[in-house]
Amino acid sequence: MLRNTPSVLLLTALLLACSASDSQESLIDLIVYGETLVTMDADMRIIENGAVAVDDGVILALGTAEEIDAAYRAESTLAGAGRIVMPGLVNGHSHAAMTLLRGVADDLALMDWLQNYIFPAEVAFVDPDFVRIGTELACWEMLRGGTTTFVDMYYYPDTIAEVVESCGMRALVSTTVIDQRSPDAESAEDGLAKGLGFVERWKGRNSRITPIFGPHANYTLNAEQLKATREAALDLGAPISIHLSESPFELQYSKDTYGKTSIEMMEEIGFFDGPTIAAHVVWPTDSEIPILVDREVGVIHNPTSNMKIASGISPVTKMLAAGVRMGLGTDGAASNNDLDLWEEMRLAAFLQKVDRMDPTALPAEAVLRMATSGGAEAIGLGDQIGSLEPGKRADLIQVAFDDVHHVPTFNVVSHLVYVTDEQDVASVVVDGQVLVREREFLTIDTARVREEANALAAQINAELERRNQ
Ligand SMILES: [Zn+2]
């Protein structure tokens, strides 16, 4: 019989220590460290010398590195020296594959740009290969800049979803419905029928990918087609993304055609009866903003695109004050011309300040929220992503703060909005999987994508030159 002598107690303690360090309970997939954690939770909690414990794609816990190290041991870690950890950015509106049309037509108004350049170029060049290469290029660029989730609207949505699946990002992929000949459909009816198949094929297939409907706008679809798309979305329990109240042209078109401005017209036909992500919303009237609030429409502000095409200045601060759910988007690379959400944050803040002649308008924290938790809520994923909180999916990034433009840092939130750019993003985790580790891309063969994109661009260029002769 063993008596509790000091040596027996010591042996027991050693055995317990060994079994604890060998036990499965304490071994998790990943710990991400950071000199500062910017949680973006409701209390805007900031943790110095922090760490995030991740297992099975979920954030298990966060706290100081000391607390996390005491409770967990991980198979893999991301070191925290010179790193800020924050939620991945949410790009609420993109046309990813348009990276391949970047710079094809610049300095034009929306309708001239769409009807005389973009729509014809798309019918001529866009096929599944174009969409695959263009979307891979976009995923590469978005991951490089710390975007972990995007809401896409383009053609051949199965191909988009396959690229998202392989690159490891999270996305809502819209199947485009538009009443004209497009690269993948002859008409709105054809597009809707094909879209039904796409949503059915991808629903529940991959938890990172949500298939949704993307009726283009109320000037490229009539009221019956918009209603039919909403009914299809309701039948399949799918959200919708759409361009809404974007330009002075649309405002006038809507008044002339429907006798009402866009948002009122959409409300009248029951378009907001299901989850809606509305891109742009530059021209809402005072009576339309309450509709967006009541119907819980997620509004995605795209400042660069709105400035470049001269669509106007969205009343972002007014909508936020009214309680509209608001996120940020880049729009496609043909009207931006990049997919950089850090730039969107800065421009969103600056535009509101100069428009209102009020430097306190849209402060750094408010705009950082639009790019993270606010954007997640606007696209219907607020309970899953957008902040660092236990139980949420582990979509997070490490931002390097050792570049000269971060020396010194007095206020990390100010730096994230007014200083940080894409090149500062060091590592990216989506759904607990490390996709970028210290600027090395683990899921995208960047050399192959570069080569394929350049080869396709050469073909497009040759064809454009032939046509212009
Ligand atoms: Zn768009």
Coordinates of C-alpha atoms and ligand atoms in Angstrom, one line a residue:
M1 CA 0.0 0.0 0.0
L2 CA 1.4 3.4 -1.0
R3 CA 1.4 6.1 1.7
N4 CA 1.2 9.7 0.8
T5 CA 4.9 10.4 1.3
P6 CA 6.3 13.4 -0.5
S7 CA 7.9 11.2 -3.2
V8 CA 4.6 9.5 -3.9
L9 CA 2.9 12.9 -4.2
L10 CA 5.6 14.1 -6.6
L11 CA 5.2 10.9 -8.7
T12 CA 1.4 11.4 -8.9
A13 CA 1.9 15.0 -9.9
L14 CA 4.3 14.0 -12.6
L15 CA 2.0 11.3 -13.9
L16 CA -0.9 13.7 -13.9
A17 CA 1.2 16.3 -15.8
C18 CA 2.2 13.7 -18.4
S19 CA -1.3 12.4 -18.9
A20 CA -2.6 16.0 -19.2
S21 CA -0.1 16.9 -21.9
D22 CA -0.9 13.6 -23.8
S23 CA -4.6 13.9 -23.4
Q24 CA -6.8 14.4 -26.5
E25 CA -9.0 17.1 -24.7
S26 CA -6.2 19.6 -24.5
L27 CA -4.9 19.0 -28.0
I28 CA -6.5 21.4 -30.5
D29 CA -5.9 22.2 -34.2
L30 CA -4.5 25.7 -34.1
I31 CA -3.5 28.6 -31.8
V32 CA -3.2 32.1 -33.4
Y33 CA -1.2 34.6 -31.4
G34 CA -1.1 38.3 -31.7
E35 CA 0.4 41.3 -29.9
T36 CA -3.1 42.7 -30.0
L37 CA -6.5 41.0 -30.7
V38 CA -9.1 43.3 -32.1
T39 CA -12.2 41.2 -31.5
M40 CA -14.9 43.4 -33.1
D41 CA -17.4 41.9 -30.6
A42 CA -20.2 44.1 -29.3
D43 CA -18.0 45.5 -26.5
M44 CA -15.2 46.2 -29.0
R45 CA -12.9 44.2 -26.7
I46 CA -9.2 44.5 -27.4
I47 CA -6.8 42.0 -25.8
E48 CA -3.0 42.7 -25.5
N49 CA -0.7 39.7 -25.9
G50 CA -3.6 37.6 -26.9
A51 CA -4.3 34.2 -28.5
V52 CA -7.2 32.5 -30.2
A53 CA -7.7 28.8 -29.7
V54 CA -9.2 27.1 -32.8
D55 CA -10.5 23.5 -33.2
D56 CA -12.6 21.8 -35.8
G57 CA -13.1 25.1 -37.7
V58 CA -14.5 26.9 -34.6
I59 CA -13.1 29.5 -32.2
L60 CA -13.0 27.7 -28.9
A61 CA -11.6 30.4 -26.7
L62 CA -9.7 33.7 -26.7
G63 CA -7.8 35.5 -24.1
T64 CA -4.2 36.4 -23.1
A65 CA -1.6 34.1 -24.6
E66 CA -0.8 33.0 -21.0
E67 CA -4.5 31.9 -20.4
I68 CA -4.7 30.1 -23.8
D69 CA -1.3 28.3 -23.3
A70 CA -2.4 27.1 -19.9
A71 CA -5.5 25.5 -21.3
Y72 CA -4.6 24.3 -24.8
R73 CA -1.9 22.7 -26.8
A74 CA -2.1 22.9 -30.6
E75 CA -0.9 20.9 -33.5
S76 CA -0.2 24.1 -35.4
T77 CA 0.4 27.7 -34.4
L78 CA 0.8 31.2 -35.9
A79 CA 3.3 33.2 -34.0
G80 CA 2.2 36.7 -32.8
A81 CA 5.3 38.9 -32.7
G82 CA 4.5 42.1 -34.7
R83 CA 1.0 40.8 -35.5
I84 CA -2.5 42.1 -34.9
V85 CA -5.2 39.4 -35.0
M86 CA -8.7 40.4 -36.1
P87 CA -11.7 38.9 -37.9
G88 CA -11.3 38.3 -41.7
L89 CA -12.8 41.0 -43.9
V90 CA -16.2 40.6 -45.6
N91 CA -16.5 41.7 -49.2
G92 CA -20.3 42.1 -49.6
H93 CA -20.4 42.7 -53.3
S94 CA -18.0 41.5 -56.1
H95 CA -17.9 40.1 -59.6
A96 CA -14.8 38.1 -58.9
A97 CA -13.9 36.9 -62.4
M98 CA -13.9 40.4 -63.7
T99 CA -10.3 40.6 -62.6
L100 CA -9.7 39.5 -66.2
L101 CA -11.4 42.6 -67.5
R102 CA -9.5 45.0 -65.2
G103 CA -8.6 48.1 -67.2
V104 CA -10.5 47.0 -70.3
A105 CA -12.8 50.1 -70.2
D106 CA -12.2 52.9 -67.8
D107 CA -13.5 56.5 -67.3
L108 CA -17.0 55.9 -68.5
A109 CA -20.5 56.3 -67.0
L110 CA -22.4 53.2 -65.7
M111 CA -24.7 52.6 -68.7
D112 CA -22.2 53.4 -71.4
W113 CA -19.7 51.2 -69.6
L114 CA -22.1 48.3 -69.2
Q115 CA -23.9 48.4 -72.5
N116 CA -21.1 49.3 -74.9
Y117 CA -18.1 47.6 -73.2
I118 CA -18.7 45.2 -70.4
F119 CA -21.9 43.3 -71.6
P120 CA -20.5 42.8 -75.2
A121 CA -17.0 41.8 -73.9
E122 CA -18.6 39.3 -71.5
V123 CA -20.8 37.7 -74.2
A124 CA -17.6 37.4 -76.4
F125 CA -15.1 36.1 -73.8
V126 CA -16.8 34.7 -70.7
D127 CA -16.9 30.9 -70.6
P128 CA -16.3 28.5 -67.7
D129 CA -12.5 28.7 -68.2
F130 CA -12.6 32.5 -68.0
V131 CA -14.7 32.3 -64.8
R132 CA -12.4 29.7 -63.3
I133 CA -9.2 31.6 -64.0
G134 CA -10.7 35.0 -63.1
T135 CA -12.2 33.7 -59.9
E136 CA -8.9 32.1 -58.9
L137 CA -7.1 35.3 -59.6
A138 CA -9.7 37.1 -57.4
C139 CA -9.4 34.6 -54.6
W140 CA -5.7 35.1 -54.6
E141 CA -6.0 38.9 -54.5
M142 CA -8.7 38.8 -51.8
L143 CA -6.8 36.4 -49.6
R144 CA -3.6 38.5 -50.0
G145 CA -5.6 41.4 -48.7
G146 CA -7.2 39.6 -45.7
T147 CA -10.7 39.1 -47.2
T148 CA -12.1 35.7 -46.0
T149 CA -15.8 36.0 -47.2
F150 CA -17.2 37.4 -50.4
V151 CA -20.6 37.7 -52.0
D152 CA -20.2 37.1 -55.7
M153 CA -22.4 37.7 -58.7
Y154 CA -21.3 36.4 -62.0
Y155 CA -21.8 33.7 -64.7
Y156 CA -21.2 30.0 -64.5
P157 CA -21.8 29.9 -60.7
D158 CA -20.9 26.2 -60.5
T159 CA -17.4 27.1 -61.6
I160 CA -17.2 30.0 -59.1
A161 CA -18.4 27.6 -56.3
E162 CA -15.8 25.0 -57.3
V163 CA -13.0 27.6 -57.1
V164 CA -14.2 28.8 -53.7
E165 CA -14.3 25.2 -52.5
S166 CA -10.7 24.5 -53.6
C167 CA -9.2 27.9 -52.4
G168 CA -10.8 27.5 -49.0
M169 CA -12.6 30.8 -48.8
R170 CA -16.2 31.4 -47.7
A171 CA -18.7 32.8 -50.2
L172 CA -22.3 33.5 -51.1
V173 CA -22.3 32.7 -54.8
S174 CA -25.1 34.3 -56.8
T175 CA -26.5 32.8 -60.0
T176 CA -27.1 35.8 -62.2
V177 CA -30.5 36.4 -63.6
I178 CA -30.7 39.1 -66.3
D179 CA -33.1 39.7 -69.2
Q180 CA -30.7 39.7 -72.1
R181 CA -28.3 37.2 -73.7
S182 CA -25.5 36.6 -71.2
P183 CA -22.6 34.3 -71.3
D184 CA -24.5 31.5 -69.6
A185 CA -28.2 32.1 -70.5
E186 CA -30.4 33.4 -73.3
S187 CA -32.9 35.3 -71.2
A188 CA -34.2 35.9 -67.6
E189 CA -36.3 32.8 -67.8
D190 CA -33.4 30.6 -69.0
G191 CA -31.2 32.2 -66.3
L192 CA -33.7 31.5 -63.6
A193 CA -34.2 27.9 -64.7
K194 CA -30.5 27.3 -64.7
G195 CA -30.2 29.2 -61.4
L196 CA -32.7 26.8 -59.7
G197 CA -30.4 23.9 -60.7
F198 CA -27.3 25.6 -59.3
V199 CA -28.9 26.4 -56.0
E200 CA -30.3 22.9 -55.7
R201 CA -26.9 21.4 -56.5
W202 CA -25.0 23.5 -54.0
K203 CA -27.4 23.8 -51.1
G204 CA -25.9 22.0 -48.1
R205 CA -23.0 20.7 -50.1
N206 CA -20.2 22.7 -48.4
S207 CA -20.8 24.8 -45.2
R208 CA -18.5 27.5 -46.6
I209 CA -20.5 28.0 -49.7
T210 CA -24.1 29.5 -49.8
P211 CA -25.7 29.3 -53.3
I212 CA -28.0 32.4 -53.8
F213 CA -29.9 34.1 -56.6
G214 CA -28.5 37.3 -58.2
P215 CA -31.2 39.1 -60.2
H216 CA -29.1 41.9 -61.7
A217 CA -31.2 45.0 -61.2
N218 CA -34.7 46.5 -61.8
Y219 CA -33.5 48.0 -65.1
T220 CA -32.3 44.7 -66.5
L221 CA -35.3 42.7 -65.3
N222 CA -39.0 43.6 -65.3
A223 CA -41.3 43.4 -62.3
E224 CA -42.6 39.9 -63.2
Q225 CA -39.1 38.5 -63.6
L226 CA -38.0 40.1 -60.3
K227 CA -41.1 38.5 -58.6
A228 CA -40.4 35.1 -60.1
T229 CA -36.8 35.2 -58.9
R230 CA -37.9 36.1 -55.4
E231 CA -40.5 33.2 -55.4
A232 CA -37.8 30.8 -56.6
A233 CA -35.5 32.0 -53.8
L234 CA -38.3 31.6 -51.2
D235 CA -39.1 28.1 -52.4
L236 CA -35.4 27.0 -52.0
G237 CA -34.8 29.1 -48.8
A238 CA -32.0 31.0 -50.6
P239 CA -31.1 34.7 -50.1
I240 CA -30.8 37.2 -53.0
S241 CA -28.2 39.7 -53.9
I242 CA -29.0 42.6 -56.3
H243 CA -27.9 46.0 -57.5
L244 CA -30.3 48.5 -56.0
S245 CA -30.7 52.3 -56.3
E246 CA -27.2 52.6 -57.8
S247 CA -27.2 55.4 -60.3
P248 CA -29.1 58.5 -61.4
F249 CA -30.0 56.5 -64.6
E250 CA -31.6 53.8 -62.5
L251 CA -33.5 56.4 -60.4
Q252 CA -34.9 58.0 -63.6
Y253 CA -35.6 54.6 -65.3
S254 CA -37.5 53.4 -62.2
K255 CA -39.6 56.5 -62.0
D256 CA -40.4 56.5 -65.8
T257 CA -41.1 52.7 -65.9
Y258 CA -42.7 51.9 -62.6
G259 CA -43.8 55.4 -61.4
K260 CA -41.7 54.9 -58.3
T261 CA -38.1 54.9 -57.1
S262 CA -36.4 51.5 -57.0
I263 CA -36.8 50.6 -53.3
E264 CA -40.4 51.6 -53.1
M265 CA -41.1 49.7 -56.3
M266 CA -39.3 46.6 -55.0
E267 CA -41.3 46.8 -51.7
E268 CA -44.5 47.1 -53.6
I269 CA -43.9 43.8 -55.5
G270 CA -42.9 42.0 -52.4
F271 CA -39.3 41.6 -53.4
F272 CA -38.1 42.1 -49.8
D273 CA -40.1 39.1 -48.6
G274 CA -36.9 37.1 -48.1
P275 CA -33.3 37.9 -47.2
T276 CA -31.8 40.5 -49.5
I277 CA -28.3 41.8 -50.0
A278 CA -28.5 45.1 -51.8
A279 CA -25.4 46.5 -53.5
H280 CA -24.8 50.3 -53.7
V281 CA -28.0 52.0 -52.5
V282 CA -26.7 55.4 -53.5
W283 CA -30.0 57.1 -54.0
P284 CA -32.5 56.0 -51.3
T285 CA -35.2 58.6 -50.5
D286 CA -36.0 59.5 -46.9
S287 CA -39.1 57.4 -47.2
E288 CA -37.2 54.4 -48.5
I289 CA -34.6 54.1 -45.7
P290 CA -37.2 52.8 -43.2
I291 CA -38.2 50.1 -45.7
L292 CA -34.5 48.9 -45.7
V293 CA -34.6 48.8 -41.9
D294 CA -38.0 47.1 -41.5
R295 CA -37.2 44.5 -44.2
E296 CA -33.7 43.9 -42.7
V297 CA -32.1 44.5 -46.1
G298 CA -28.3 44.3 -46.0
V299 CA -26.8 47.3 -47.8
I300 CA -23.4 47.0 -49.3
H301 CA -21.5 50.3 -49.8
N302 CA -19.0 50.3 -52.7
P303 CA -17.3 53.7 -52.5
T304 CA -14.6 53.2 -55.1
S305 CA -17.0 51.9 -57.8
N306 CA -19.5 54.7 -56.9
M307 CA -16.8 57.3 -57.3
K308 CA -15.2 55.9 -60.4
I309 CA -18.4 55.5 -62.4
A310 CA -19.7 58.7 -60.8
S311 CA -22.8 57.0 -59.5
G312 CA -23.0 59.3 -56.5
I313 CA -22.3 59.4 -52.8
S314 CA -24.4 56.9 -50.7
P315 CA -25.9 58.4 -47.5
V316 CA -24.1 55.9 -45.4
T317 CA -24.1 57.8 -42.1
K318 CA -27.9 58.5 -42.5
M319 CA -28.6 54.8 -43.2
L320 CA -26.4 53.6 -40.2
A321 CA -28.2 56.1 -37.9
A322 CA -31.5 54.8 -39.0
G323 CA -30.4 51.2 -38.2
V324 CA -29.8 49.8 -41.7
R325 CA -27.4 46.8 -41.7
M326 CA -24.4 47.9 -43.7
G327 CA -21.3 46.3 -45.1
L328 CA -18.6 47.2 -47.6
G329 CA -17.9 45.8 -51.1
T330 CA -15.4 46.3 -53.9
D331 CA -17.7 45.6 -56.8
G332 CA -15.9 44.0 -59.8
A333 CA -12.3 44.7 -60.7
A334 CA -13.4 46.4 -63.9
S335 CA -15.0 49.3 -61.9
N336 CA -12.6 49.6 -59.0
N337 CA -10.0 48.4 -60.2
D338 CA -8.8 46.2 -57.4
L339 CA -10.4 44.1 -54.6
D340 CA -8.8 45.9 -51.7
L341 CA -11.2 46.4 -48.7
W342 CA -8.7 48.5 -46.8
E343 CA -9.0 51.1 -49.5
E344 CA -12.8 50.8 -49.4
M345 CA -12.7 51.5 -45.6
R346 CA -10.6 54.6 -46.1
L347 CA -12.7 55.9 -49.0
A348 CA -16.0 55.1 -47.2
A349 CA -14.8 57.2 -44.2
F350 CA -13.4 60.1 -46.3
L351 CA -16.4 60.3 -48.6
Q352 CA -18.8 60.7 -45.7
K353 CA -16.6 63.3 -44.0
V354 CA -16.2 65.5 -47.1
D355 CA -19.8 65.0 -48.3
R356 CA -21.2 66.2 -44.9
M357 CA -18.3 68.6 -44.3
D358 CA -18.0 66.9 -40.9
P359 CA -14.7 65.1 -40.0
T360 CA -16.5 63.2 -37.2
A361 CA -18.8 61.4 -39.8
L362 CA -18.2 57.7 -40.1
P363 CA -15.3 57.3 -37.6
A364 CA -12.7 54.5 -37.9
E365 CA -14.4 52.1 -35.6
A366 CA -17.7 52.4 -37.5
V367 CA -16.1 51.7 -40.8
L368 CA -14.0 48.8 -39.4
R369 CA -17.3 47.3 -38.2
M370 CA -18.8 47.6 -41.8
A371 CA -15.8 45.6 -43.1
T372 CA -16.2 42.9 -40.4
S373 CA -19.1 42.2 -38.0
G374 CA -21.5 44.7 -39.7
G375 CA -20.8 43.2 -43.1
A376 CA -21.3 39.7 -41.8
E377 CA -24.7 40.8 -40.4
A378 CA -25.6 42.5 -43.7
I379 CA -25.0 39.3 -45.7
G380 CA -26.9 37.1 -43.2
L381 CA -23.8 35.5 -41.5
G382 CA -23.7 37.6 -38.4
D383 CA -24.2 34.6 -36.1
Q384 CA -21.3 32.7 -37.7
I385 CA -18.5 35.2 -38.6
G386 CA -17.4 38.8 -38.4
S387 CA -16.0 38.9 -34.8
L388 CA -13.6 36.9 -32.7
E389 CA -15.9 35.2 -30.2
P390 CA -16.1 31.6 -28.9
G391 CA -18.5 29.6 -30.9
K392 CA -18.0 31.5 -34.2
R393 CA -16.4 30.0 -37.2
A394 CA -12.6 30.6 -37.2
D395 CA -12.2 33.2 -40.0
L396 CA -9.4 35.5 -38.9
I397 CA -6.3 37.2 -40.1
Q398 CA -3.0 38.3 -38.8
V399 CA -1.9 41.8 -39.9
A400 CA 1.8 42.6 -39.8
F401 CA 2.4 45.8 -37.8
D402 CA 6.2 45.9 -38.3
D403 CA 6.1 48.0 -41.5
V404 CA 7.4 51.5 -41.2
H405 CA 3.9 53.0 -41.7
H406 CA 2.9 51.4 -38.4
V407 CA 5.7 52.8 -36.4
P408 CA 4.7 54.1 -33.9
T409 CA 1.1 52.9 -33.3
F410 CA -0.9 54.8 -30.8
N411 CA -4.4 53.5 -31.7
V412 CA -4.6 50.1 -33.5
V413 CA -8.2 50.7 -34.8
S414 CA -7.1 54.0 -36.4
H415 CA -4.1 52.3 -38.0
L416 CA -6.3 49.4 -39.4
V417 CA -8.6 51.9 -41.1
Y418 CA -6.3 54.8 -42.1
V419 CA -2.9 53.1 -42.6
T420 CA -3.1 49.4 -43.3
D421 CA -3.1 48.1 -46.8
E422 CA -3.3 44.7 -48.4
Q423 CA 0.5 44.1 -48.3
D424 CA 0.4 44.2 -44.5
V425 CA -1.7 41.0 -44.2
A426 CA 0.6 38.2 -43.2
S427 CA -1.6 35.1 -42.5
V428 CA -5.2 34.2 -43.2
V429 CA -7.4 31.5 -41.6
V430 CA -10.8 30.5 -42.9
D431 CA -13.0 27.9 -41.1
G432 CA -10.0 27.0 -39.0
Q433 CA -7.8 26.2 -42.0
V434 CA -4.7 28.2 -42.6
L435 CA -4.9 29.4 -46.2
V436 CA -2.0 31.9 -46.1
R437 CA 0.9 31.5 -43.7
E438 CA 3.3 34.4 -43.5
R439 CA 2.4 35.5 -47.1
E440 CA 2.7 32.0 -48.5
F441 CA -0.4 30.8 -50.3
L442 CA -1.2 27.2 -49.3
T443 CA -4.3 26.5 -51.4
I444 CA -3.7 28.5 -54.6
D445 CA -1.0 27.6 -57.1
T446 CA -0.2 31.3 -57.8
A447 CA 2.4 30.6 -60.5
R448 CA -0.1 28.6 -62.5
V449 CA -2.9 31.2 -62.1
R450 CA -0.6 34.0 -63.2
E451 CA 0.4 32.0 -66.3
E452 CA -3.1 31.1 -67.2
A453 CA -4.4 34.6 -66.6
N454 CA -1.7 36.2 -68.8
A455 CA -2.4 33.6 -71.6
L456 CA -6.1 34.4 -71.5
A457 CA -5.5 38.1 -71.4
A458 CA -3.3 37.9 -74.5
Q459 CA -6.2 36.2 -76.4
I460 CA -8.7 38.9 -75.2
N461 CA -6.3 41.6 -76.2
A462 CA -5.7 40.2 -79.7
E463 CA -9.5 39.9 -80.2
L464 CA -10.2 43.4 -78.9
E465 CA -7.5 44.8 -81.3
R466 CA -9.0 42.8 -84.2
R467 CA -12.4 44.3 -83.5
N468 CA -11.2 47.8 -83.2
Q469 CA -9.4 47.8 -86.6
Ligands
ZN1 ZN -21.9 45.1 -59.1

